[in-house]
mmCIF file of C-alpha atoms and ligand atoms in Angstrom:
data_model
loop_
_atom_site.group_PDB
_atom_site.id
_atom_site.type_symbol
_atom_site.label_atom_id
_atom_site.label_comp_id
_atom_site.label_asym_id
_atom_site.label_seq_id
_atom_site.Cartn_x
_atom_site.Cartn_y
_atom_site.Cartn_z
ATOM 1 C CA UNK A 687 0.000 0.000 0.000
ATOM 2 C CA UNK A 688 1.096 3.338 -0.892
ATOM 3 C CA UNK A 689 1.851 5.743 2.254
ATOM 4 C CA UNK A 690 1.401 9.482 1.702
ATOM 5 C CA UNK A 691 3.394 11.357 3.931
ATOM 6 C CA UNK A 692 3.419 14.994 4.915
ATOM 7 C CA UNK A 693 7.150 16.601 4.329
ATOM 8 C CA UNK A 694 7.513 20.076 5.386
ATOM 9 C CA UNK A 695 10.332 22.563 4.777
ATOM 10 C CA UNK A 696 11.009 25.836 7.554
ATOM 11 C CA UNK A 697 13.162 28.621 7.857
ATOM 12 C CA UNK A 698 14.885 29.921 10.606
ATOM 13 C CA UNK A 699 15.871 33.651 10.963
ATOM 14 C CA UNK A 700 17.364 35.713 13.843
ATOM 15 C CA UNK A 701 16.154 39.447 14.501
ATOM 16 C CA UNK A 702 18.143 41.837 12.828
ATOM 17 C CA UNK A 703 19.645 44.531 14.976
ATOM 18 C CA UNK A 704 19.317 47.293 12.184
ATOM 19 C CA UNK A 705 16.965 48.589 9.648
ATOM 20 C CA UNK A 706 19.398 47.596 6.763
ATOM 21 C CA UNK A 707 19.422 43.680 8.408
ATOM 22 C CA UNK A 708 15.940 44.282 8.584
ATOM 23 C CA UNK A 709 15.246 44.892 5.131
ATOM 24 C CA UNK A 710 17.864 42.104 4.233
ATOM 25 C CA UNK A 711 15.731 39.499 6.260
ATOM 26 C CA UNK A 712 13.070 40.884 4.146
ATOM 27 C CA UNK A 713 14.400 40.204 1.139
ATOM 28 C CA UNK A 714 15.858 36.819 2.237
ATOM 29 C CA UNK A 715 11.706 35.530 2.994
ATOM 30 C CA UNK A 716 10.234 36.615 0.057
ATOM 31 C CA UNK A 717 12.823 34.728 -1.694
ATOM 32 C CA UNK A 718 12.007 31.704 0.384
ATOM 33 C CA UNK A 719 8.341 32.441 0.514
ATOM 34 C CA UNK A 720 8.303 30.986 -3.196
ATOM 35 C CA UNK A 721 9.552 27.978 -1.833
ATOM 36 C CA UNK A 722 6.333 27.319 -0.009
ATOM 37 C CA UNK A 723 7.537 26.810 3.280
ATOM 38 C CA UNK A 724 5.372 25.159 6.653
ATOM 39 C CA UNK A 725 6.547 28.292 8.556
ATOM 40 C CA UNK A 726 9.157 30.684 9.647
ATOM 41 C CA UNK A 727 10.859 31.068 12.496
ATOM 42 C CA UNK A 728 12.442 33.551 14.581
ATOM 43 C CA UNK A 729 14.987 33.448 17.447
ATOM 44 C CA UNK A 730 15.077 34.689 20.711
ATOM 45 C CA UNK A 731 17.901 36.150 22.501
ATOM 46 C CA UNK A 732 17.449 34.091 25.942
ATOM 47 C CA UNK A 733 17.416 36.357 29.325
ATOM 48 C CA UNK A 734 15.178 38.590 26.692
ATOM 49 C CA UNK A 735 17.596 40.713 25.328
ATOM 50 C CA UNK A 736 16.401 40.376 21.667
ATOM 51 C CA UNK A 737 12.678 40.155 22.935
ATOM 52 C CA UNK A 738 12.102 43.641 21.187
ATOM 53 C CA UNK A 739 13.894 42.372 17.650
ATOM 54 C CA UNK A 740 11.944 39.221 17.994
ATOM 55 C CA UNK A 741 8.601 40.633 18.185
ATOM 56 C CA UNK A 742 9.087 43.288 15.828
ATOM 57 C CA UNK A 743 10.432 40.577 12.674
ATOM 58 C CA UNK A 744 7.526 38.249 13.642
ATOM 59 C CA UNK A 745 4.979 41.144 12.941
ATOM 60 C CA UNK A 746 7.525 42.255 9.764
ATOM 61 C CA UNK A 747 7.473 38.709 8.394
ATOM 62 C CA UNK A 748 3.530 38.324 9.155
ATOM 63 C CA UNK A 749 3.119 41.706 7.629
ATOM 64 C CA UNK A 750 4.789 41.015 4.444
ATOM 65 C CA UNK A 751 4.605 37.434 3.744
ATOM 66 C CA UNK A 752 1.876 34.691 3.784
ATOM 67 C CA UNK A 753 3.982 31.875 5.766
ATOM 68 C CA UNK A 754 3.369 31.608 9.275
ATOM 69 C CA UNK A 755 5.920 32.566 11.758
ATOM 70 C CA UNK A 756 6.945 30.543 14.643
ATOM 71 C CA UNK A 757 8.350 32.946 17.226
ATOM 72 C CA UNK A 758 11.172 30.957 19.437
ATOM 73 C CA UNK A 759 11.329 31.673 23.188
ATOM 74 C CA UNK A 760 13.626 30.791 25.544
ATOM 75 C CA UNK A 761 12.818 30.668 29.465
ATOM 76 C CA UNK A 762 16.421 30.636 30.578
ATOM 77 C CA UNK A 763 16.562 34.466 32.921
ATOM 78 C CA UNK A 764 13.132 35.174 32.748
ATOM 79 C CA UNK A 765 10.055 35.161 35.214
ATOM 80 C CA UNK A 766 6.788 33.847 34.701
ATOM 81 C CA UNK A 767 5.290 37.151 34.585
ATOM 82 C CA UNK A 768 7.924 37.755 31.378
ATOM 83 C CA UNK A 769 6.998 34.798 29.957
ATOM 84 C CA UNK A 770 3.095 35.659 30.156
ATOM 85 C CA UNK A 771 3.844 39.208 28.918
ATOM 86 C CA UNK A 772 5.177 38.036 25.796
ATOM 87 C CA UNK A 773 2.545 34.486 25.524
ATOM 88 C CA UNK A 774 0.158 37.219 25.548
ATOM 89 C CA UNK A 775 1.891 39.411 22.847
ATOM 90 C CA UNK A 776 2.126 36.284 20.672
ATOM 91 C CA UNK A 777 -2.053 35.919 21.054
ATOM 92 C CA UNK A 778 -2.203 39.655 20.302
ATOM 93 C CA UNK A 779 -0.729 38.445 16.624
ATOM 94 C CA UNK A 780 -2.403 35.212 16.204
ATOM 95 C CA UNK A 781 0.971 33.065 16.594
ATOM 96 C CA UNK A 782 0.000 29.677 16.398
ATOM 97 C CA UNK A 783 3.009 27.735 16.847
ATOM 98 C CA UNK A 784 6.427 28.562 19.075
ATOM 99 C CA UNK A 785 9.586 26.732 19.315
ATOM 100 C CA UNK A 786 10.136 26.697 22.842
ATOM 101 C CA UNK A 787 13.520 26.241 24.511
ATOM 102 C CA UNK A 788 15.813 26.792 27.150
ATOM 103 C CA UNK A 789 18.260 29.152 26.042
ATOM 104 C CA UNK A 790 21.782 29.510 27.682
ATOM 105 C CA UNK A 791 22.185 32.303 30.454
ATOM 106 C CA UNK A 792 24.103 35.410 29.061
ATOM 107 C CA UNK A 793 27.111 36.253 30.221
ATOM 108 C CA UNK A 794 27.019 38.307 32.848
ATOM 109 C CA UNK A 795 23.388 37.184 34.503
ATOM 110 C CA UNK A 796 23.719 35.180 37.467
ATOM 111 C CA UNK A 797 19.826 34.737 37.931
ATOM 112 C CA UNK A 798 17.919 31.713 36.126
ATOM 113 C CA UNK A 799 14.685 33.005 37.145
ATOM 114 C CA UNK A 800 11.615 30.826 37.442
ATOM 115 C CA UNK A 801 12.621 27.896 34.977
ATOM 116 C CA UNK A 802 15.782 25.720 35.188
ATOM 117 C CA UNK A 803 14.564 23.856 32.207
ATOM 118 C CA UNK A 804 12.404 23.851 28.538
ATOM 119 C CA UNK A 805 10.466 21.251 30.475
ATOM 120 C CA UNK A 806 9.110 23.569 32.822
ATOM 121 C CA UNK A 807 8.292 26.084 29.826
ATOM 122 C CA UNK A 808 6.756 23.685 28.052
ATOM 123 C CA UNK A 809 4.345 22.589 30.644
ATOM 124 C CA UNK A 810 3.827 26.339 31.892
ATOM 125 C CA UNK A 811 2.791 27.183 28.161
ATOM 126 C CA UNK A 812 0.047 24.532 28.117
ATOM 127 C CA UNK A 813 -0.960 25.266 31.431
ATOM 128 C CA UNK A 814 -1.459 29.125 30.311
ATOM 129 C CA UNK A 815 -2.600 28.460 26.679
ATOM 130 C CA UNK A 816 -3.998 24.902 26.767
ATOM 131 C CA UNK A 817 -3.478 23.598 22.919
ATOM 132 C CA UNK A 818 -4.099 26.694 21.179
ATOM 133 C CA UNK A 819 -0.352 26.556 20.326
ATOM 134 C CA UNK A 820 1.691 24.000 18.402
ATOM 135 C CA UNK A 821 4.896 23.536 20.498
ATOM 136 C CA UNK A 822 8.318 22.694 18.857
ATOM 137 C CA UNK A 823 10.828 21.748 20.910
ATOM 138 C CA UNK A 824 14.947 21.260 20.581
ATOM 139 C CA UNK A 825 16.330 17.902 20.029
ATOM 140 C CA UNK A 826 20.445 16.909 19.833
ATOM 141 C CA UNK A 827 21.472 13.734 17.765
ATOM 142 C CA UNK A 828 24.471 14.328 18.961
ATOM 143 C CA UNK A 829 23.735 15.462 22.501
ATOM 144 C CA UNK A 830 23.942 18.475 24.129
ATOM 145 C CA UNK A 831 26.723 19.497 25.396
ATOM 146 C CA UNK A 832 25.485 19.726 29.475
ATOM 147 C CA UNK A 833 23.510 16.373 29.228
ATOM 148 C CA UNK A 834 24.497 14.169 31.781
ATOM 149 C CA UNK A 835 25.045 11.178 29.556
ATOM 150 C CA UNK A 836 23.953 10.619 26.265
ATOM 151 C CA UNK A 837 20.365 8.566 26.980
ATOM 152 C CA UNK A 838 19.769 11.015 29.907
ATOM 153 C CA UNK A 839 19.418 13.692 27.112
ATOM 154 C CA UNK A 840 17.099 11.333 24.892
ATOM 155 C CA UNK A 841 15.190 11.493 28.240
ATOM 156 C CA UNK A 842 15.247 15.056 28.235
ATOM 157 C CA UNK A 843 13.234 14.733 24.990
ATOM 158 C CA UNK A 844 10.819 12.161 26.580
ATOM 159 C CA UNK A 845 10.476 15.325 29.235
ATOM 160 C CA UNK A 846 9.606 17.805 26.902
ATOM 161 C CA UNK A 847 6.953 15.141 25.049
ATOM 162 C CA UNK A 848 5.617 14.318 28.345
ATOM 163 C CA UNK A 849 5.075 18.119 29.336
ATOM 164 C CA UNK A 850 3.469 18.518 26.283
ATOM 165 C CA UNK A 851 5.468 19.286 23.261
ATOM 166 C CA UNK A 852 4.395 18.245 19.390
ATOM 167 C CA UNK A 853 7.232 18.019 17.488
ATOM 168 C CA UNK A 854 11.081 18.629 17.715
ATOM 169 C CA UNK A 855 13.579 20.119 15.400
ATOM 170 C CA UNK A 856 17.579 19.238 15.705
ATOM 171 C CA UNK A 857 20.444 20.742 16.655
ATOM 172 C CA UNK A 858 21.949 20.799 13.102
ATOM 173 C CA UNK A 859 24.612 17.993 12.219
ATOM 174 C CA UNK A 860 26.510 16.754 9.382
ATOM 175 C CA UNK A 861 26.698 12.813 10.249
ATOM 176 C CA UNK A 862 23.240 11.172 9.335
ATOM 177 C CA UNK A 863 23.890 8.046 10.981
ATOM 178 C CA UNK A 864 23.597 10.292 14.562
ATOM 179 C CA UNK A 865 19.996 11.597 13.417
ATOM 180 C CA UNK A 866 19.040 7.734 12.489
ATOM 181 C CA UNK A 867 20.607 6.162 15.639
ATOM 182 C CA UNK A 868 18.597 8.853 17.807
ATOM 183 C CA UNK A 869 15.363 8.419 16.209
ATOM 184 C CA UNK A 870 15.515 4.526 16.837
ATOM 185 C CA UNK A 871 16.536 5.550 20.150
ATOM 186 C CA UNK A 872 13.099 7.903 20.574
ATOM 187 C CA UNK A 873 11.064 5.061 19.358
ATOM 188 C CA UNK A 874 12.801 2.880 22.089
ATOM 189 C CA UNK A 875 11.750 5.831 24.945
ATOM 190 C CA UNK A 876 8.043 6.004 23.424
ATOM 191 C CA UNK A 877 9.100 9.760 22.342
ATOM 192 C CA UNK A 878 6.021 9.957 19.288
ATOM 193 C CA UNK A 879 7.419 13.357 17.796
ATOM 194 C CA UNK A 880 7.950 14.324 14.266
ATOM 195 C CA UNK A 881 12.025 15.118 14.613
ATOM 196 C CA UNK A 882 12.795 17.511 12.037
ATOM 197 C CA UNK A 883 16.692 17.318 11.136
ATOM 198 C CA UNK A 884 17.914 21.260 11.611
ATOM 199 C CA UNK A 885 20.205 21.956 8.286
ATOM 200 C CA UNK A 886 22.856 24.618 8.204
ATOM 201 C CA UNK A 887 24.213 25.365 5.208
ATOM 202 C CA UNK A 888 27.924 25.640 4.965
ATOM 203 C CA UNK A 889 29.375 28.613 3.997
ATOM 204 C CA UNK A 890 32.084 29.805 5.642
ATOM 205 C CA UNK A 891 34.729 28.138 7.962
ATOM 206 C CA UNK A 892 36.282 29.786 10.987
ATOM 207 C CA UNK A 893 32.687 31.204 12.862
ATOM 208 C CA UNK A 894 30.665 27.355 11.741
ATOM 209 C CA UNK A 895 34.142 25.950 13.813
ATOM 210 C CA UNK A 896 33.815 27.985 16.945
ATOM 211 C CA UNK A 897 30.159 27.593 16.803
ATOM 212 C CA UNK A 898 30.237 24.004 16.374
ATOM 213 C CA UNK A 899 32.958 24.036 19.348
ATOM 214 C CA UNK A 900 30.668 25.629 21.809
ATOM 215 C CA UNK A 901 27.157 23.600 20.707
ATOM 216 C CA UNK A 902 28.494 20.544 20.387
ATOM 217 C CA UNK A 903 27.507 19.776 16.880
ATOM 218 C CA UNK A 904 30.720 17.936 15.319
ATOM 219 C CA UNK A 905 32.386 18.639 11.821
ATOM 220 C CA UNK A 906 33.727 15.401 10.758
ATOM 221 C CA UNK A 907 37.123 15.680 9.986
ATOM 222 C CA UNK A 908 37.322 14.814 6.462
ATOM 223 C CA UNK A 909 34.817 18.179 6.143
ATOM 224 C CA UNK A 910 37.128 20.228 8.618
ATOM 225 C CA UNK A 911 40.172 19.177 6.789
ATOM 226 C CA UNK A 912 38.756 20.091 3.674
ATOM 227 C CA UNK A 913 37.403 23.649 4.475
ATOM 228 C CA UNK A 914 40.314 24.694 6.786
ATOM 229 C CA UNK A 915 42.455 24.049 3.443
ATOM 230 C CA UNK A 916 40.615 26.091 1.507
ATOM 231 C CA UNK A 917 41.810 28.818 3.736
ATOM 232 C CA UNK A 918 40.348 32.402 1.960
ATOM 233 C CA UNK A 919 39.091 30.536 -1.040
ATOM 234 C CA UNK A 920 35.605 31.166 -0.174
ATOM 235 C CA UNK A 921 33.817 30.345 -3.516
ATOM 236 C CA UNK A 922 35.091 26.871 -3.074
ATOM 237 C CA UNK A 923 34.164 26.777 0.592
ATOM 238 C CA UNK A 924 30.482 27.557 -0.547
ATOM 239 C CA UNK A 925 30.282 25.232 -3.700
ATOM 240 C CA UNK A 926 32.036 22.147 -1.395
ATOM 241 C CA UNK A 927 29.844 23.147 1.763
ATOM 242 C CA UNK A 928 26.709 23.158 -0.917
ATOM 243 C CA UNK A 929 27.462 19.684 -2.286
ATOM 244 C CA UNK A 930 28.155 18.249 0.936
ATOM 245 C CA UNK A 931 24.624 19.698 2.744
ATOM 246 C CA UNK A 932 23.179 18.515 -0.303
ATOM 247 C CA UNK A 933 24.122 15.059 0.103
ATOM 248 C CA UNK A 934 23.226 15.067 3.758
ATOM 249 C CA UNK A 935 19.693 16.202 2.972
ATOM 250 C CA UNK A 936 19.444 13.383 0.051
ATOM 251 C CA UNK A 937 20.344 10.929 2.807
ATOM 252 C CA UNK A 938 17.941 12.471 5.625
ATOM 253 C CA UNK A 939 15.061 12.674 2.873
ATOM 254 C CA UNK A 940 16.364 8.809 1.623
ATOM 255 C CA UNK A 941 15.780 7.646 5.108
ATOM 256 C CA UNK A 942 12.328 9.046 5.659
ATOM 257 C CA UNK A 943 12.940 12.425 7.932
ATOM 258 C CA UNK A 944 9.430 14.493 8.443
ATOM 259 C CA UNK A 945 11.133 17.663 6.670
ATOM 260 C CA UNK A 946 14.179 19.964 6.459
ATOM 261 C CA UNK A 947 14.549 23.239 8.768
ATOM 262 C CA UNK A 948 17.082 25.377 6.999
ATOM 263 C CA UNK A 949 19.169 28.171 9.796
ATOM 264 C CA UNK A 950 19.585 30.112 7.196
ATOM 265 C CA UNK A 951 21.186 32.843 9.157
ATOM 266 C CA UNK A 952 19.196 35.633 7.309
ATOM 267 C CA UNK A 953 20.858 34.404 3.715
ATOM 268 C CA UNK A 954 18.850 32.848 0.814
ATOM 269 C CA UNK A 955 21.331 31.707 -1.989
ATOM 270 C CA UNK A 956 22.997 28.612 -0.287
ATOM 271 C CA UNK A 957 19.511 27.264 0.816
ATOM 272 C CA UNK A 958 17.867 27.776 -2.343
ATOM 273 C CA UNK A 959 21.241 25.758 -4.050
ATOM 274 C CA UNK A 960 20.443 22.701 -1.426
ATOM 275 C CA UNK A 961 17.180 22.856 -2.416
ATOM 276 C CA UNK A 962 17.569 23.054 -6.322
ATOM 277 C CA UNK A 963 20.077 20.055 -5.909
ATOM 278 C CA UNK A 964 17.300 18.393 -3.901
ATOM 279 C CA UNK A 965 15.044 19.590 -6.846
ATOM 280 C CA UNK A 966 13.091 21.165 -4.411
ATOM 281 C CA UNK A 967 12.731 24.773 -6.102
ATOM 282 C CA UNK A 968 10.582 28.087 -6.121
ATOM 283 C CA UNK A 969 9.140 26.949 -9.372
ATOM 284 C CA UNK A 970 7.975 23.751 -8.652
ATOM 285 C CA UNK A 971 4.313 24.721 -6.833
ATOM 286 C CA UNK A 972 3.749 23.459 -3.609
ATOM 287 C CA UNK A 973 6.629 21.209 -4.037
ATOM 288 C CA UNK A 974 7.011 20.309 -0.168
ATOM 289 C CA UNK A 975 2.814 19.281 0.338
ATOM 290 C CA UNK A 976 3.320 15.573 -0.505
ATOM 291 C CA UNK A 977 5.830 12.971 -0.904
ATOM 292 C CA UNK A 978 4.924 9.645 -1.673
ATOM 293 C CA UNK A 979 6.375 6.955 -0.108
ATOM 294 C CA UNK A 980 6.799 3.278 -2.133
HETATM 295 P P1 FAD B 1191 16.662 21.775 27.765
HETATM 296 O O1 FAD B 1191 15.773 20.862 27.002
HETATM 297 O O2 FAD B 1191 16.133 22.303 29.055
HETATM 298 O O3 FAD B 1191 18.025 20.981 28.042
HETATM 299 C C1 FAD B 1191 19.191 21.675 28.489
HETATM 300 C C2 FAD B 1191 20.161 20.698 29.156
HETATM 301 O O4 FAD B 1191 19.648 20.308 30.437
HETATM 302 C C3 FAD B 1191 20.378 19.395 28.404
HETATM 303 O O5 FAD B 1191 21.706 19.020 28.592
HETATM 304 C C4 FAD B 1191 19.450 18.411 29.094
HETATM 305 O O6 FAD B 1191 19.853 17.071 28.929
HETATM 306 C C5 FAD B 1191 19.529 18.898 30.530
HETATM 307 N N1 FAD B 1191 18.307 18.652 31.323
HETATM 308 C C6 FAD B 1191 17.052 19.035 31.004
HETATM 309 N N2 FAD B 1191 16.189 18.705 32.000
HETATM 310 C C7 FAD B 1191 16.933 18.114 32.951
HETATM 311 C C8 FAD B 1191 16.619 17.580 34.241
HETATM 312 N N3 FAD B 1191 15.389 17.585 34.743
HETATM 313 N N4 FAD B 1191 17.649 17.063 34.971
HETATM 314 C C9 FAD B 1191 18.906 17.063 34.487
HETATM 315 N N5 FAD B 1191 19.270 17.565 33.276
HETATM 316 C C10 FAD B 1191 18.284 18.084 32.535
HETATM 317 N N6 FAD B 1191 18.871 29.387 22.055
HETATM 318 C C11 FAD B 1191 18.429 30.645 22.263
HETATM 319 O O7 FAD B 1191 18.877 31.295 23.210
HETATM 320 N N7 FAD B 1191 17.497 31.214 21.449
HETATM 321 C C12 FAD B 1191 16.940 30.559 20.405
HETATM 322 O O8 FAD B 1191 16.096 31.098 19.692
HETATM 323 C C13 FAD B 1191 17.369 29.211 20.156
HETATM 324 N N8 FAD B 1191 16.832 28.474 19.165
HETATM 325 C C14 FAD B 1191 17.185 27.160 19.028
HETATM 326 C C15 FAD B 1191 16.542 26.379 18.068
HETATM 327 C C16 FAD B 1191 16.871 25.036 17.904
HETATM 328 C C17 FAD B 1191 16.145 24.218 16.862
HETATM 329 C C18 FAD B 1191 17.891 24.448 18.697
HETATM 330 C C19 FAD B 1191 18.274 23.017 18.514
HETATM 331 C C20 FAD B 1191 18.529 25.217 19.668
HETATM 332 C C21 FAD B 1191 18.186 26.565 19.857
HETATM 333 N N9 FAD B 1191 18.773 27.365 20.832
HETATM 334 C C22 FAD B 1191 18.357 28.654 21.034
HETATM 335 C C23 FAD B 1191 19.863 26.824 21.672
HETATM 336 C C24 FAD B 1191 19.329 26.208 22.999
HETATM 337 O O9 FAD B 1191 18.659 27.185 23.739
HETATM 338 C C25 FAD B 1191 20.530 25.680 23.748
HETATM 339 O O10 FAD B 1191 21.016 24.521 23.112
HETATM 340 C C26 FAD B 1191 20.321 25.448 25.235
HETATM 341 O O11 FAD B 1191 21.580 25.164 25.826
HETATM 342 C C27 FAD B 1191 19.399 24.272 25.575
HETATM 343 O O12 FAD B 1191 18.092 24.572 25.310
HETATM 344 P P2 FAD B 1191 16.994 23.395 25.357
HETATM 345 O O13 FAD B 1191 15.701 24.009 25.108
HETATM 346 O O14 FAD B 1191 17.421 22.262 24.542
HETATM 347 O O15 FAD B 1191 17.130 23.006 26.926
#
């Protein structure tokens, strides 16, 4: 029997701290608009400090697009109060759906506030808003970097189901066998979440090491090698980085993932190169509705 399965493409963004970024991130979504994503989303400086920049591109993108936007907030710093404050802002705009996280405490703040974990957001959220909102949460095939031990942190997911989340996206990765040895670990913890692989497109070298450093998402070495050698060669950093992420979504796609969520770090072209190799494109309509599994 033939199984038709829903696969759905997203877009991460982060709030622009100027009017020109601002207009960039503009231009950036109505390029992906055509794509036909499920949604955009924007992040959220934990401890609130982008809380202004977040609100403001969620009512830009809303204002001047037709995708829905997924606002991300993280708890890490904040009260309950804060949290309320901006649940109710969210309302205000007819958000629907909110990636809902942790967050790491910036440098400098001492105080965690009123939650220690996205747990205890999650299950605040659906105490305040019931199931008016779809709740993403974050996932790490390769662990994150605080968790006690690697299945403790596949519990941490089970948490975040439990308390009431509907679907997860990942930290991003560039080893497939660590997404497909965690979702066959989910399925062992009864986690029943759509895990949507988090893709980040490679473009440059030094600031996707450090980052990669301090997350805890790992570059194999063959890649590392390959891009440190490269040195200031940055068209072939791009066109390597784009066949590589390429290949990685073929495999993800191959082995049945729920959809792609691009961090796209404000920046169209490499995303819409994946996705032309992936012969997902602007001019294919609706391209990302249906996929039909043999
Ligand atoms: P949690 O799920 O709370 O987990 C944090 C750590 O605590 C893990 O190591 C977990 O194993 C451990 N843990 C959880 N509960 C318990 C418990 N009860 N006992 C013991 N250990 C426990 N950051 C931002 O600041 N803003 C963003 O917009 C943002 N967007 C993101 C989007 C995605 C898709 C992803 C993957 C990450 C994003 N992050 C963002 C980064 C994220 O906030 C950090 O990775 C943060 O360190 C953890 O957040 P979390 O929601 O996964 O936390």
């Amino acid at each position: 029997m033939e199984v038709v399965k829903l696969f759905n493409i997203s877009f991460e963004f982060f709030p622009p701290k100027s009017n020109e970024g601002m207009n960039q991130l503009l231009e950036t979504a109505c390029l992906l608009e055509q794509c036909h994503p499920h949604f955009f989303s924007v992040t959220f400086g934990a401890g609130g400090s982008s809380r202004a920049g977040t609100i403001e591109s969620v009512k830009m993108l809303q204002q001047h697009t037709k995708v829905a936007v997924a606002p991300h907030l993280a708890c890490i710093g904040s009260d309950r109060g804060e949290i309320l404050e901006i649940l109710e802002c969210y309302r205000s705009l007819g958000v629907q759906r909110i990636v809902a996280l942790r967050g790491d405490l910036p440098s400098g703040m001492v105080q965690c506030g009123d939650f220690h974990y996205a747990s205890q957001l999650i299950s605040f959220i659906r105490e305040v808003e019931g199931n008016r909102l779809h709740i993403e949460v974050a996932a790490y095939p390769e662990f994150h970097p605080q968790a006690v031990s690697a299945f403790d942190d596949v519990l941490n997911l089970k948490r975040k189901y439990d308390a009431g989340a509907n679907s997860a996206i990942t930290q991003y990765f560039f080893n497939p066998d660590a997404y497909f040895y965690y979702l066959d670990d989910c399925e062992r913890y009864g986690i029943h979440l759509p895990i949507i692989p988090g893709i980040m497109p490679i473009t440059q070298f030094h600031k996707l090491a450090r980052f990669s450093d301090l997350c805890g998402a790992e570059i194999p070495y063959w890649i590392r090698k390959r891009l440190e050698a490269y040195g200031d060669d940055v068209e072939s950093i791009k066109a390597f980085g784009i066949e590589v992420v390429s290949d990685l979504c073929q495999k993800l796609i191959g082995g049945g993932a729920p959809g792609l969520h691009f961090y796209t770090l404000n920046k169209a072209e490499a995303v819409l190169q994946i996705l032309g190799n992936l012969k997902i494109t602007p001019s294919r309509k609706k391209y990302a509705a249906l996929q039909t599994v043999p």
